[in-house]
Short mmCIF file of N, CA, C and O in Angstrom, two decimals:
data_model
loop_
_atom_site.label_atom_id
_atom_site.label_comp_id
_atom_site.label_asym_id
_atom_site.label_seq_id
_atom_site.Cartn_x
_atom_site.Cartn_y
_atom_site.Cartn_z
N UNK A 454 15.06 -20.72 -16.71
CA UNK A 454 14.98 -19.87 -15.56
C UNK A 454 16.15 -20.07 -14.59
O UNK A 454 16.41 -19.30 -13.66
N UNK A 455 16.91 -21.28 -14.94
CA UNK A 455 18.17 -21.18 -14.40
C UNK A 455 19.09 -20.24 -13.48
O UNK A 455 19.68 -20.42 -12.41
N UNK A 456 18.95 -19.11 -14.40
CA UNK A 456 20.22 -17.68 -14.35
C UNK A 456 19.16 -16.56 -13.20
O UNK A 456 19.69 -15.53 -12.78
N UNK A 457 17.87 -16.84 -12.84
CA UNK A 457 17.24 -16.28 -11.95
C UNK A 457 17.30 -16.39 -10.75
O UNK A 457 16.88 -17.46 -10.31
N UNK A 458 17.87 -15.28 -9.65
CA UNK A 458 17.59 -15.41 -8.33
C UNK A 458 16.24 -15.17 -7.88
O UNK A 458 15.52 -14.34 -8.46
N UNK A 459 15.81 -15.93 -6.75
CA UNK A 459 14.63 -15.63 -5.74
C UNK A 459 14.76 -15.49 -5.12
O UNK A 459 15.02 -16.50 -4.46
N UNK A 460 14.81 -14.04 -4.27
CA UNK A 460 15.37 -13.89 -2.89
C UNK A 460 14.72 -12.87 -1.92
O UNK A 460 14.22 -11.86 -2.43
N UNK A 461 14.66 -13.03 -0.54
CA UNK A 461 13.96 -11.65 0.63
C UNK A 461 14.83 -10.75 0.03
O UNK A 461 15.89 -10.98 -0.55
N UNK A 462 14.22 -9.64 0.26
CA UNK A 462 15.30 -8.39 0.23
C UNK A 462 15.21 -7.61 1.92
O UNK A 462 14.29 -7.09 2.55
N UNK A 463 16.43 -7.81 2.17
CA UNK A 463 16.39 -6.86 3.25
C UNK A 463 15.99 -5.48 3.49
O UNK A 463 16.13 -4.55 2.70
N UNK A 464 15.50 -5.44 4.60
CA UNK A 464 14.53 -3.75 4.70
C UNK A 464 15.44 -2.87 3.94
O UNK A 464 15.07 -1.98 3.17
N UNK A 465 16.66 -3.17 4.22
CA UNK A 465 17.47 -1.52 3.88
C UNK A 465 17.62 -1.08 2.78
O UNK A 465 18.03 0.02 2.41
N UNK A 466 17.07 -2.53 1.86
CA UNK A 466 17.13 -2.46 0.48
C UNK A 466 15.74 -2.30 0.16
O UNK A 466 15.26 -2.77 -0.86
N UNK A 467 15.30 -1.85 0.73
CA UNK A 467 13.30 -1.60 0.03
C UNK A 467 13.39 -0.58 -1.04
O UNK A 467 12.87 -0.87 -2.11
N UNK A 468 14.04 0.70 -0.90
CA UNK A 468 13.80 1.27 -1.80
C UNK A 468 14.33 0.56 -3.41
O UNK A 468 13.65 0.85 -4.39
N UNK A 469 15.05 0.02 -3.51
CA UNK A 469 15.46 -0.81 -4.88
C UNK A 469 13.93 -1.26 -5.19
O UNK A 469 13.38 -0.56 -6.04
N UNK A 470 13.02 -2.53 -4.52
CA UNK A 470 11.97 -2.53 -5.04
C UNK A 470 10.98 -1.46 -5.34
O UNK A 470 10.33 -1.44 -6.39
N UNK A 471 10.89 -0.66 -4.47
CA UNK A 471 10.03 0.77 -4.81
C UNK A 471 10.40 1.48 -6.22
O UNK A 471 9.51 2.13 -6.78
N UNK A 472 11.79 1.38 -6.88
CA UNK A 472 12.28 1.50 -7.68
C UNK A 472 11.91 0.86 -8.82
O UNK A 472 11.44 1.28 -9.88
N UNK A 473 12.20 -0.24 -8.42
CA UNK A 473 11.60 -1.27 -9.74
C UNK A 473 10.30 -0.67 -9.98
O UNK A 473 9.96 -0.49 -11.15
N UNK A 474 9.69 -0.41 -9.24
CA UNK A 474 7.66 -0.39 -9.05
C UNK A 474 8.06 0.90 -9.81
O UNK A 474 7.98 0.78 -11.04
N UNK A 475 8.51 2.17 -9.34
CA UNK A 475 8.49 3.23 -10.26
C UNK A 475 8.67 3.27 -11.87
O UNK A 475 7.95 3.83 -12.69
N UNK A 476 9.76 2.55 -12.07
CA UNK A 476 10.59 2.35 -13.01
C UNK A 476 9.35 1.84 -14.23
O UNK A 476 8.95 2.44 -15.23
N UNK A 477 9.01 0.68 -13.74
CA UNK A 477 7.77 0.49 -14.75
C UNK A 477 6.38 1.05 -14.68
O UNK A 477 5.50 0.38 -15.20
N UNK A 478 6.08 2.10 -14.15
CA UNK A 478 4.83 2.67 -13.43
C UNK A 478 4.10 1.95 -13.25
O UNK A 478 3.25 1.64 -14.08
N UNK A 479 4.23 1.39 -11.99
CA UNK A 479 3.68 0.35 -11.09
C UNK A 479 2.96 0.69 -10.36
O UNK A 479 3.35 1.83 -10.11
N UNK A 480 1.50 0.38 -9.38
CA UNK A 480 1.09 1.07 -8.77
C UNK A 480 1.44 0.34 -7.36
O UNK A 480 1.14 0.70 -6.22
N UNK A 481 2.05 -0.62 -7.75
CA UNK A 481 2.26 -1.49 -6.21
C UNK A 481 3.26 -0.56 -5.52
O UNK A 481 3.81 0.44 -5.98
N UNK A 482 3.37 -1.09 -4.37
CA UNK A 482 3.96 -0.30 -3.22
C UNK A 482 4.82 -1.73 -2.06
O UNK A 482 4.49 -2.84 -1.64
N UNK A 483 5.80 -0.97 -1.98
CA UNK A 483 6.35 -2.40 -1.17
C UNK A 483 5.73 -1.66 0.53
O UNK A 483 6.08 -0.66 1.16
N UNK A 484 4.56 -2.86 0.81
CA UNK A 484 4.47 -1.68 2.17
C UNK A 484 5.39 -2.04 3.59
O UNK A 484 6.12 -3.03 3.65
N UNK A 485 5.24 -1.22 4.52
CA UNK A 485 6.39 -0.83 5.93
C UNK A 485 6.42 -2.49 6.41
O UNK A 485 7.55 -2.93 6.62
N UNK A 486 5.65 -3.14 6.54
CA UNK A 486 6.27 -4.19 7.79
C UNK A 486 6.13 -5.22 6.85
O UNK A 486 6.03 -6.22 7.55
N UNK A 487 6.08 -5.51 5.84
CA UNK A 487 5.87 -6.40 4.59
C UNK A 487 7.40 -7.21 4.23
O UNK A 487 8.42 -6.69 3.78
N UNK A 488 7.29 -7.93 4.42
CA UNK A 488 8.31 -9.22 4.07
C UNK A 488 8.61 -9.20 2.36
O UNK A 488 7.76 -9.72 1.65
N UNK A 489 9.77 -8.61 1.73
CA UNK A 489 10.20 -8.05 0.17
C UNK A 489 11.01 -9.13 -0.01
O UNK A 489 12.01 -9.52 0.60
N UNK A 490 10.19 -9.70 -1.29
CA UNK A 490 10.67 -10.87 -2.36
C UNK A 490 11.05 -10.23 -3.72
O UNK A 490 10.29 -9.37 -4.17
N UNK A 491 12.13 -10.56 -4.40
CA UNK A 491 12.26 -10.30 -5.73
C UNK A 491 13.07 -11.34 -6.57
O UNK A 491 13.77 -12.20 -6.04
N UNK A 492 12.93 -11.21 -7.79
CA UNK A 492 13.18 -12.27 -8.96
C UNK A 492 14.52 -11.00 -9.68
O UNK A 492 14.42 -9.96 -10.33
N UNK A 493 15.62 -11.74 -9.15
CA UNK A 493 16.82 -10.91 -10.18
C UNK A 493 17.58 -11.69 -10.92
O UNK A 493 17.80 -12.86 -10.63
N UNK A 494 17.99 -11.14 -11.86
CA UNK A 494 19.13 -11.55 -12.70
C UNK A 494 20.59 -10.81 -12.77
O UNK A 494 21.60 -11.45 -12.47
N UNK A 495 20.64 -9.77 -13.07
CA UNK A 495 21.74 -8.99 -12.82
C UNK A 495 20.77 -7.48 -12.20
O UNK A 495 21.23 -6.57 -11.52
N UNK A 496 19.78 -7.58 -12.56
CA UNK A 496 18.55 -6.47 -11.83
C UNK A 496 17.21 -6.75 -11.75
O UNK A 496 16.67 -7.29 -12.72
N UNK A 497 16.49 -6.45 -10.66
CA UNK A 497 15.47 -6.65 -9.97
C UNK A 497 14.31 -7.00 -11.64
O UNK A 497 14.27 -6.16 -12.54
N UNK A 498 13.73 -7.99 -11.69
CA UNK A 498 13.01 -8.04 -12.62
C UNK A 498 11.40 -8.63 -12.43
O UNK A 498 10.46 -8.68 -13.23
N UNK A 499 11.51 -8.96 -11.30
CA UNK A 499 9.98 -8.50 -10.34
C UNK A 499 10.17 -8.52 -8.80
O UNK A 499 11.22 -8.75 -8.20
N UNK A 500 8.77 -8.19 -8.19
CA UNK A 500 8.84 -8.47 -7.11
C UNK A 500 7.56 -8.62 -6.64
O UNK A 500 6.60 -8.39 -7.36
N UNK A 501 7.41 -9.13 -5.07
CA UNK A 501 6.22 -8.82 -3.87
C UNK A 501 6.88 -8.71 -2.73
O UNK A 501 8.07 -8.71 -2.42
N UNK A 502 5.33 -8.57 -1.88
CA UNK A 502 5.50 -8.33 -0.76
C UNK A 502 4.46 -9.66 0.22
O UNK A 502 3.34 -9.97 -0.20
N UNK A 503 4.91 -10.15 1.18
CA UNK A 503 4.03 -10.72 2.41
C UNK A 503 4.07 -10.15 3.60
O UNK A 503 5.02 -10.00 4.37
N UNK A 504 2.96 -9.84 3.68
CA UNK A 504 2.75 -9.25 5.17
C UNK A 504 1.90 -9.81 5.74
O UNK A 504 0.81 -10.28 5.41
N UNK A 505 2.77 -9.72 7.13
CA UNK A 505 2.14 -10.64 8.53
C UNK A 505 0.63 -10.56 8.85
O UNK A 505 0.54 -9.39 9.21
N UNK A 506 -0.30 -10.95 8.92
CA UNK A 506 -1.78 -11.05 9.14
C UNK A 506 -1.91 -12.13 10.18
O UNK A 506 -0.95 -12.88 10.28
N UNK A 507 -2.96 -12.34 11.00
CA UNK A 507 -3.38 -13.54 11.68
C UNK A 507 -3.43 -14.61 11.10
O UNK A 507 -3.95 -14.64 9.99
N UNK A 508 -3.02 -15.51 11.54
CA UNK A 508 -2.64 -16.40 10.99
C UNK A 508 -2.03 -17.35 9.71
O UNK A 508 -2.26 -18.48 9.28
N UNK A 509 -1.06 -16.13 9.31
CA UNK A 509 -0.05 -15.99 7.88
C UNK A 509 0.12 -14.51 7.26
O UNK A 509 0.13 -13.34 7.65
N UNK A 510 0.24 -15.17 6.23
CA UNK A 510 0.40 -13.44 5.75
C UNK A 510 -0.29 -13.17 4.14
O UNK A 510 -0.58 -14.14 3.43
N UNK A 511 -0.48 -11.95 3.72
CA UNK A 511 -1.32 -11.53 2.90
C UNK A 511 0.10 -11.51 1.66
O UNK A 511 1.27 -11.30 1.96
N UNK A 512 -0.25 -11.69 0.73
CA UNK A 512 0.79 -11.75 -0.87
C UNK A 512 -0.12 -10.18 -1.30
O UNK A 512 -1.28 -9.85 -1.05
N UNK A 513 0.92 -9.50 -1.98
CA UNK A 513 0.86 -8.39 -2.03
C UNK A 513 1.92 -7.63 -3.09
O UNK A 513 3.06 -7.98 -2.80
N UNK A 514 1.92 -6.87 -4.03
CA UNK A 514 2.41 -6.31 -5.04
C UNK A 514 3.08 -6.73 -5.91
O UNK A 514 4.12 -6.22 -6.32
N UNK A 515 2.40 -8.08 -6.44
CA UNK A 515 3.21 -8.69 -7.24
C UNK A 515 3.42 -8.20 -8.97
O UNK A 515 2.58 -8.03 -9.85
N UNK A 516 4.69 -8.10 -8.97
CA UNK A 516 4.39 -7.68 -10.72
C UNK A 516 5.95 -8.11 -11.04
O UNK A 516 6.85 -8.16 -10.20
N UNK A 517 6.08 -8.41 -12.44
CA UNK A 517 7.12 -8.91 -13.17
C UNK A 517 7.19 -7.91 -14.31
O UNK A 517 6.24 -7.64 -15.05
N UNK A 518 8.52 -7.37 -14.38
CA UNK A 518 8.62 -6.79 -15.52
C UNK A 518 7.90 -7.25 -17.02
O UNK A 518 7.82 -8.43 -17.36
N UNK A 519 7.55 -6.48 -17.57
CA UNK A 519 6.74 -7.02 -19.07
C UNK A 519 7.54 -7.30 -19.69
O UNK A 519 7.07 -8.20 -20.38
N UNK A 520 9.04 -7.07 -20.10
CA UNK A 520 9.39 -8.41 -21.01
C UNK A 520 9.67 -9.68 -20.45
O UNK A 520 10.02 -10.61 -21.17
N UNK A 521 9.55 -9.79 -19.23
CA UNK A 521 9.97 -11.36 -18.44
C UNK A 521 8.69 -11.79 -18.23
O UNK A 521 8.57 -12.78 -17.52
N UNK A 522 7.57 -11.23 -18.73
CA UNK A 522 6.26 -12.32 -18.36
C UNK A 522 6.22 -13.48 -19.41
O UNK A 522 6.59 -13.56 -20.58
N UNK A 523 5.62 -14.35 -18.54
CA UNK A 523 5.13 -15.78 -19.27
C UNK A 523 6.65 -16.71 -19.06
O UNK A 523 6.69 -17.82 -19.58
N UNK A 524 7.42 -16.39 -18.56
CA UNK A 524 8.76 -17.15 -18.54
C UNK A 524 8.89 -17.73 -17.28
O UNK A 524 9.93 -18.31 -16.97
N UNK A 525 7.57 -17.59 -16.20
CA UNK A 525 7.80 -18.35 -14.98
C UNK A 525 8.14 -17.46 -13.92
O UNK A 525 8.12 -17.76 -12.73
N UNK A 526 8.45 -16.36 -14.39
CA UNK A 526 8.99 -15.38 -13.08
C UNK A 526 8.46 -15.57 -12.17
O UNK A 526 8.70 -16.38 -11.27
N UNK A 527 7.44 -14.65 -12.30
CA UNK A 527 5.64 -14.67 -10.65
C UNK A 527 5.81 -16.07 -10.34
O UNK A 527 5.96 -16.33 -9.15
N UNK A 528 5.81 -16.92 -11.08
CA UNK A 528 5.59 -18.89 -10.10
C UNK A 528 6.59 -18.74 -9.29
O UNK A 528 6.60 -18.99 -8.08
N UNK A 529 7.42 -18.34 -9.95
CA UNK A 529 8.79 -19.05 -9.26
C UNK A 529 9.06 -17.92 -7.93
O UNK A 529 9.60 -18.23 -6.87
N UNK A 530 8.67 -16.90 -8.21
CA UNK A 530 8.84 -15.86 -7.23
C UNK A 530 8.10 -16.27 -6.05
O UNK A 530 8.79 -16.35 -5.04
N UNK A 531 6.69 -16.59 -5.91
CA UNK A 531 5.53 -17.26 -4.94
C UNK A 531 6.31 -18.78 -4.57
O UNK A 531 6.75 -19.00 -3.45
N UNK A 532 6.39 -19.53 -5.43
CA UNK A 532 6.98 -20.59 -4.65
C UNK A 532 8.36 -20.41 -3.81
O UNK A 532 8.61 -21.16 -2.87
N UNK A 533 9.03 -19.61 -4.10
CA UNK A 533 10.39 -19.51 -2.97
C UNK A 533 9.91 -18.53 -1.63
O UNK A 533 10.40 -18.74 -0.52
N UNK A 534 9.12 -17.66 -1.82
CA UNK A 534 8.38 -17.13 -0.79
C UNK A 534 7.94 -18.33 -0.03
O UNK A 534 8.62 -18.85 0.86
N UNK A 535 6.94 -18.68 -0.38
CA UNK A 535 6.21 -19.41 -0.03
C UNK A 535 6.96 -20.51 1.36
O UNK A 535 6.74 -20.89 2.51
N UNK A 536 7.76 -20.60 0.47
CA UNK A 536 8.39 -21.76 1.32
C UNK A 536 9.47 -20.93 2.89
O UNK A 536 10.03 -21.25 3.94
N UNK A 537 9.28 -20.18 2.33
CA UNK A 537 9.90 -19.20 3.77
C UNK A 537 8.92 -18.76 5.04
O UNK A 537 9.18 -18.38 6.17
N UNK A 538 7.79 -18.98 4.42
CA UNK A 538 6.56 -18.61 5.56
C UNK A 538 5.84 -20.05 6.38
O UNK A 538 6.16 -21.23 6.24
N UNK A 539 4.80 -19.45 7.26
CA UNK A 539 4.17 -20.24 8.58
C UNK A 539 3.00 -20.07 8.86
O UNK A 539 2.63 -19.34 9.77
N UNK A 540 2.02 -20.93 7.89
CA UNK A 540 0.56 -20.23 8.12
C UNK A 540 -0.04 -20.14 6.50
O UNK A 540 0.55 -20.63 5.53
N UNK A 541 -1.19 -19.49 6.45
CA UNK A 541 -1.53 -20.03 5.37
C UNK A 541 -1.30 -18.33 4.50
O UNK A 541 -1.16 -17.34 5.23
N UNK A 542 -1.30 -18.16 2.92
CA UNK A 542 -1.54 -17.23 2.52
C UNK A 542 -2.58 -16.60 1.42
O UNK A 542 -2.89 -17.07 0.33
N UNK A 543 -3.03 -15.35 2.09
CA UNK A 543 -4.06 -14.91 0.89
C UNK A 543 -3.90 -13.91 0.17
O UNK A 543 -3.07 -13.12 0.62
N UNK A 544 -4.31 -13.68 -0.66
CA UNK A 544 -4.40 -12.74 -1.88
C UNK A 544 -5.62 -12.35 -2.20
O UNK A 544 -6.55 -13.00 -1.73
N UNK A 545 -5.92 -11.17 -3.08
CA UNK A 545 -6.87 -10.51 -4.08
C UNK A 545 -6.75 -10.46 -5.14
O UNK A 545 -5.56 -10.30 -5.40
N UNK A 546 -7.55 -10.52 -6.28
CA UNK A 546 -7.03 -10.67 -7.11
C UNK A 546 -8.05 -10.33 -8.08
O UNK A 546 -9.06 -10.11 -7.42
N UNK A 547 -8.30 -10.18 -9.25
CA UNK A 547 -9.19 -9.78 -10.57
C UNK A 547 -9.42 -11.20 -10.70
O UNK A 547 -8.52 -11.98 -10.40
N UNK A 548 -10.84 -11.73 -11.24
CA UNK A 548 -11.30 -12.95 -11.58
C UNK A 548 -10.45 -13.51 -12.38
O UNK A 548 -10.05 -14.67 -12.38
N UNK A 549 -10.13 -12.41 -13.25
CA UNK A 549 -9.59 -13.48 -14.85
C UNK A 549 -8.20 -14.22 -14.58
O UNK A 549 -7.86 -15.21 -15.23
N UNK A 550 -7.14 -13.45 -13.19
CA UNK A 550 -5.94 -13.95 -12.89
C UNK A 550 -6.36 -14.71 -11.87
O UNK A 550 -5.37 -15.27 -11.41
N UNK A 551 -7.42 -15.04 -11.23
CA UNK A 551 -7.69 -16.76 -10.62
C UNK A 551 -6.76 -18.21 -10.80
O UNK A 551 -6.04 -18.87 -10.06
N UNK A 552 -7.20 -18.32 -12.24
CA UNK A 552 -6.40 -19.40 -13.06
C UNK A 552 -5.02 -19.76 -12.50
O UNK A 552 -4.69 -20.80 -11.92
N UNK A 553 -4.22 -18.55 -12.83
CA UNK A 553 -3.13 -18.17 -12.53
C UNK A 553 -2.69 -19.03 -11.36
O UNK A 553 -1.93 -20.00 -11.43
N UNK A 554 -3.41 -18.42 -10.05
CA UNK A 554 -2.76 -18.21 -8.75
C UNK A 554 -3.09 -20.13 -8.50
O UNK A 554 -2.34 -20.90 -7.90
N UNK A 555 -4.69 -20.56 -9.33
CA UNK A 555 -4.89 -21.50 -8.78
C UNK A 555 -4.00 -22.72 -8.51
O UNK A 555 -3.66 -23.34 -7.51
N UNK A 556 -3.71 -22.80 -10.24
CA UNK A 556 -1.92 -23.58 -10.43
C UNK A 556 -1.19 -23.43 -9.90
O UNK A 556 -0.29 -24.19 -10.26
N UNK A 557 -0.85 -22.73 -8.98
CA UNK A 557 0.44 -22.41 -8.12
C UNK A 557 -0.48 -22.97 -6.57
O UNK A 557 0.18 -23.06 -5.54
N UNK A 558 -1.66 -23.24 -6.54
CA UNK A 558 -2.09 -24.24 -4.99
C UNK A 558 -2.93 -23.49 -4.47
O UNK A 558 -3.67 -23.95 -3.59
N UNK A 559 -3.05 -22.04 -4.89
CA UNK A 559 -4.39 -21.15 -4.35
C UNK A 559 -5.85 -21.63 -4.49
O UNK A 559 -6.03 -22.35 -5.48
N UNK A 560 -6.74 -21.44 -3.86
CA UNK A 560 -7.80 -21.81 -3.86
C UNK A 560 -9.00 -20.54 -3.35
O UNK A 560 -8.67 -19.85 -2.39
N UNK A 561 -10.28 -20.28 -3.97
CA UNK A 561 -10.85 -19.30 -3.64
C UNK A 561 -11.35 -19.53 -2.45
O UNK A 561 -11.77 -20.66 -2.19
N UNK A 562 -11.40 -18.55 -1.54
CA UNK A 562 -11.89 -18.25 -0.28
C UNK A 562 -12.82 -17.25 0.39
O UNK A 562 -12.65 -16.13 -0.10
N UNK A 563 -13.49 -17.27 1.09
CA UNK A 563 -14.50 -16.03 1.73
C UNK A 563 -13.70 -16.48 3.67
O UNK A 563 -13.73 -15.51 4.42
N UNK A 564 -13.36 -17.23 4.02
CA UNK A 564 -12.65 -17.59 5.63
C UNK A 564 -11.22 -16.41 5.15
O UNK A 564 -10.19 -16.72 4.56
N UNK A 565 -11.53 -15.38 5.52
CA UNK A 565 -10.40 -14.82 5.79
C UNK A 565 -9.72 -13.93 7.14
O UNK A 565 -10.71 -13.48 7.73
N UNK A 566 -9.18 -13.75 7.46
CA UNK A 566 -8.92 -12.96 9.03
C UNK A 566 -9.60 -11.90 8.82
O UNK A 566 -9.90 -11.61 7.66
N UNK A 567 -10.00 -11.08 9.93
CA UNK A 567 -10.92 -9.97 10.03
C UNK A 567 -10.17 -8.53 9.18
O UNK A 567 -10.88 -7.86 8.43
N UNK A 568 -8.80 -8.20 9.38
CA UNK A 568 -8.33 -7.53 8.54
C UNK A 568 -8.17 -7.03 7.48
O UNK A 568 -8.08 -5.86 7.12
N UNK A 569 -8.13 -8.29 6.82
CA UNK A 569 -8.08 -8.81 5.12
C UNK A 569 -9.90 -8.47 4.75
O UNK A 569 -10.29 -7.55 4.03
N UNK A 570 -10.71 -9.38 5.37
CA UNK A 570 -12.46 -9.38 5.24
C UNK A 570 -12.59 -7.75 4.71
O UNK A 570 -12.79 -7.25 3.61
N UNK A 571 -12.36 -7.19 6.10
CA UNK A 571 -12.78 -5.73 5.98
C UNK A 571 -12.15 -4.67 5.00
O UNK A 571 -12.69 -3.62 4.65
N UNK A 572 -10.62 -5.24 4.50
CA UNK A 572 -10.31 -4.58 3.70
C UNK A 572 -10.48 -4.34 2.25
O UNK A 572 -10.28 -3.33 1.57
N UNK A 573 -11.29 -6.55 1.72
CA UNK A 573 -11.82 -6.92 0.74
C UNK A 573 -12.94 -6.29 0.79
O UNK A 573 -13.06 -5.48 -0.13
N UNK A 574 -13.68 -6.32 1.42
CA UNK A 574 -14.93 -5.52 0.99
C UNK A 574 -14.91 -3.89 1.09
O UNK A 574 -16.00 -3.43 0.77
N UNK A 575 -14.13 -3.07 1.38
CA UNK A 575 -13.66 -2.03 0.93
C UNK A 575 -13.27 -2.09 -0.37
O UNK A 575 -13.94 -1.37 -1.12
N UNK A 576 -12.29 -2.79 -0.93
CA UNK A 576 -12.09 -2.53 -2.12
C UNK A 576 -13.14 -3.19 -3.52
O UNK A 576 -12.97 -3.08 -4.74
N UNK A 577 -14.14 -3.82 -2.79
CA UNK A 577 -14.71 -4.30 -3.66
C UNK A 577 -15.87 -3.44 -4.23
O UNK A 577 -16.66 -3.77 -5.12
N UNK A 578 -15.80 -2.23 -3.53
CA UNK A 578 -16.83 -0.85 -3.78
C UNK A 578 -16.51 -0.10 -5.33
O UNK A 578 -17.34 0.54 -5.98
N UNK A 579 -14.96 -0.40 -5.73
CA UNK A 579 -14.36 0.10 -6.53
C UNK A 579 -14.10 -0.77 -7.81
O UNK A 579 -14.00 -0.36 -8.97
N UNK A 580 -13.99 -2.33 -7.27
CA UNK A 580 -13.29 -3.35 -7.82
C UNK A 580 -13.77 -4.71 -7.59
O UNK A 580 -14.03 -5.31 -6.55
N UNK A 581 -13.81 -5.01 -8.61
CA UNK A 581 -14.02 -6.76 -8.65
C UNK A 581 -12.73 -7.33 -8.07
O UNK A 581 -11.61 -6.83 -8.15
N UNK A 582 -13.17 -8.70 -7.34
CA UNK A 582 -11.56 -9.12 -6.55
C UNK A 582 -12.39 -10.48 -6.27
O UNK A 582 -13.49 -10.63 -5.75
N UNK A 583 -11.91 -10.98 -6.55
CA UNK A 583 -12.09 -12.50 -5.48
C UNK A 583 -10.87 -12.44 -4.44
O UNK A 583 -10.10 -11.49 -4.48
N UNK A 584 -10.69 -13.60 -3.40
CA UNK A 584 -9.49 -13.90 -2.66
C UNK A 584 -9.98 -15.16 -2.53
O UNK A 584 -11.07 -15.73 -2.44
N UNK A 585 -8.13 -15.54 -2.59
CA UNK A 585 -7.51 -16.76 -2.61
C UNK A 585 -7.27 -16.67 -1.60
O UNK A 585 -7.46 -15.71 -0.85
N UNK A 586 -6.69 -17.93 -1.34
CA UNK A 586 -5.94 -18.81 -0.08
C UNK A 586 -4.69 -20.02 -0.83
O UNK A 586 -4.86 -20.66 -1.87
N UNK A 587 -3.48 -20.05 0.08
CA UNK A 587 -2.54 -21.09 -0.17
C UNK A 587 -2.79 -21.42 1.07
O UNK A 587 -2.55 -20.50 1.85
N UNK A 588 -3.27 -22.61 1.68
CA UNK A 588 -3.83 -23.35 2.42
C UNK A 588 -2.73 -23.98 3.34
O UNK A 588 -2.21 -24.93 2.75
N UNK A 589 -2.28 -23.80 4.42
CA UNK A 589 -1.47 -24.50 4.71
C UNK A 589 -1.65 -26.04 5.54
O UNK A 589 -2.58 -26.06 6.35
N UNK A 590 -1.14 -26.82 5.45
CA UNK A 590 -1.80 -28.83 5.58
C UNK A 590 -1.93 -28.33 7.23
O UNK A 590 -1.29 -27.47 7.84
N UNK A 591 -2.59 -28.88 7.51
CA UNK A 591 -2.86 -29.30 9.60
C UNK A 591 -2.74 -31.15 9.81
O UNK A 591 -2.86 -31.65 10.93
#
């Protein structure tokens, strides 16, 4: 994973990730005030988003191109994020990718800011989801 960058993308460059998301018919969305991470090599080969919430921020549209899965991309993408933020972070997620997030320091949660709460149980009308937490030390 050497030859891989992890890097913010500046606002002005959002549409490049929106791109990527098209490109593979993605349903993620890089959204408006959302903090844009991506994994490049000579081109965008995944990305997310963190956005600001009470007290941290929510992880959000993560996807890695399908021939770069299983090679570490998504870890490595969350851990260089990660380390750029202040506060703790949560996610949603399908049960079966739990595993996943857990190895990387996530942990399941129901304590979430009122935002996130109300928005999880909205989507849970449609969708199975647990939420995580990356916990930040006190």
């Amino acid at each position: 994973m050497p030859d891989i960058q992890f890097l913010p993308l500046p606002d002005v460059q959002r549409p490049l990730l929106e791109k990527f998301y098209r490109a593979h018919r993605s349903p993620m969305r890089a959204r408006g005030e959302a903090q844009m991470w991506v994994a490049r090599r000579s081109e965008v080969i995944g990305g997310m988003c963190l956005t600001p919430v009470a007290g941290g921020h929510w992880l959000t549209g993560l996807f890695v191109a399908p021939t770069e899965r299983g090679r570490g991309v998504a870890a490595g993408l969350i851990a260089a994020a990660l380390t750029s933020v202040e506060g703790n972070v949560w996610l949603f997620c399908e049960p079966e990718l739990s595993g996943f997030y857990q190895r990387l320091g996530f942990v399941e949660t129901l304590q979430l800011p009122q935002e996130l709460a109300s928005r999880l149980e909205r989507y849970r009308q449609t969708k199975r989801l647990v939420s995580l937490a990356h916990l930040t030390r006190q």
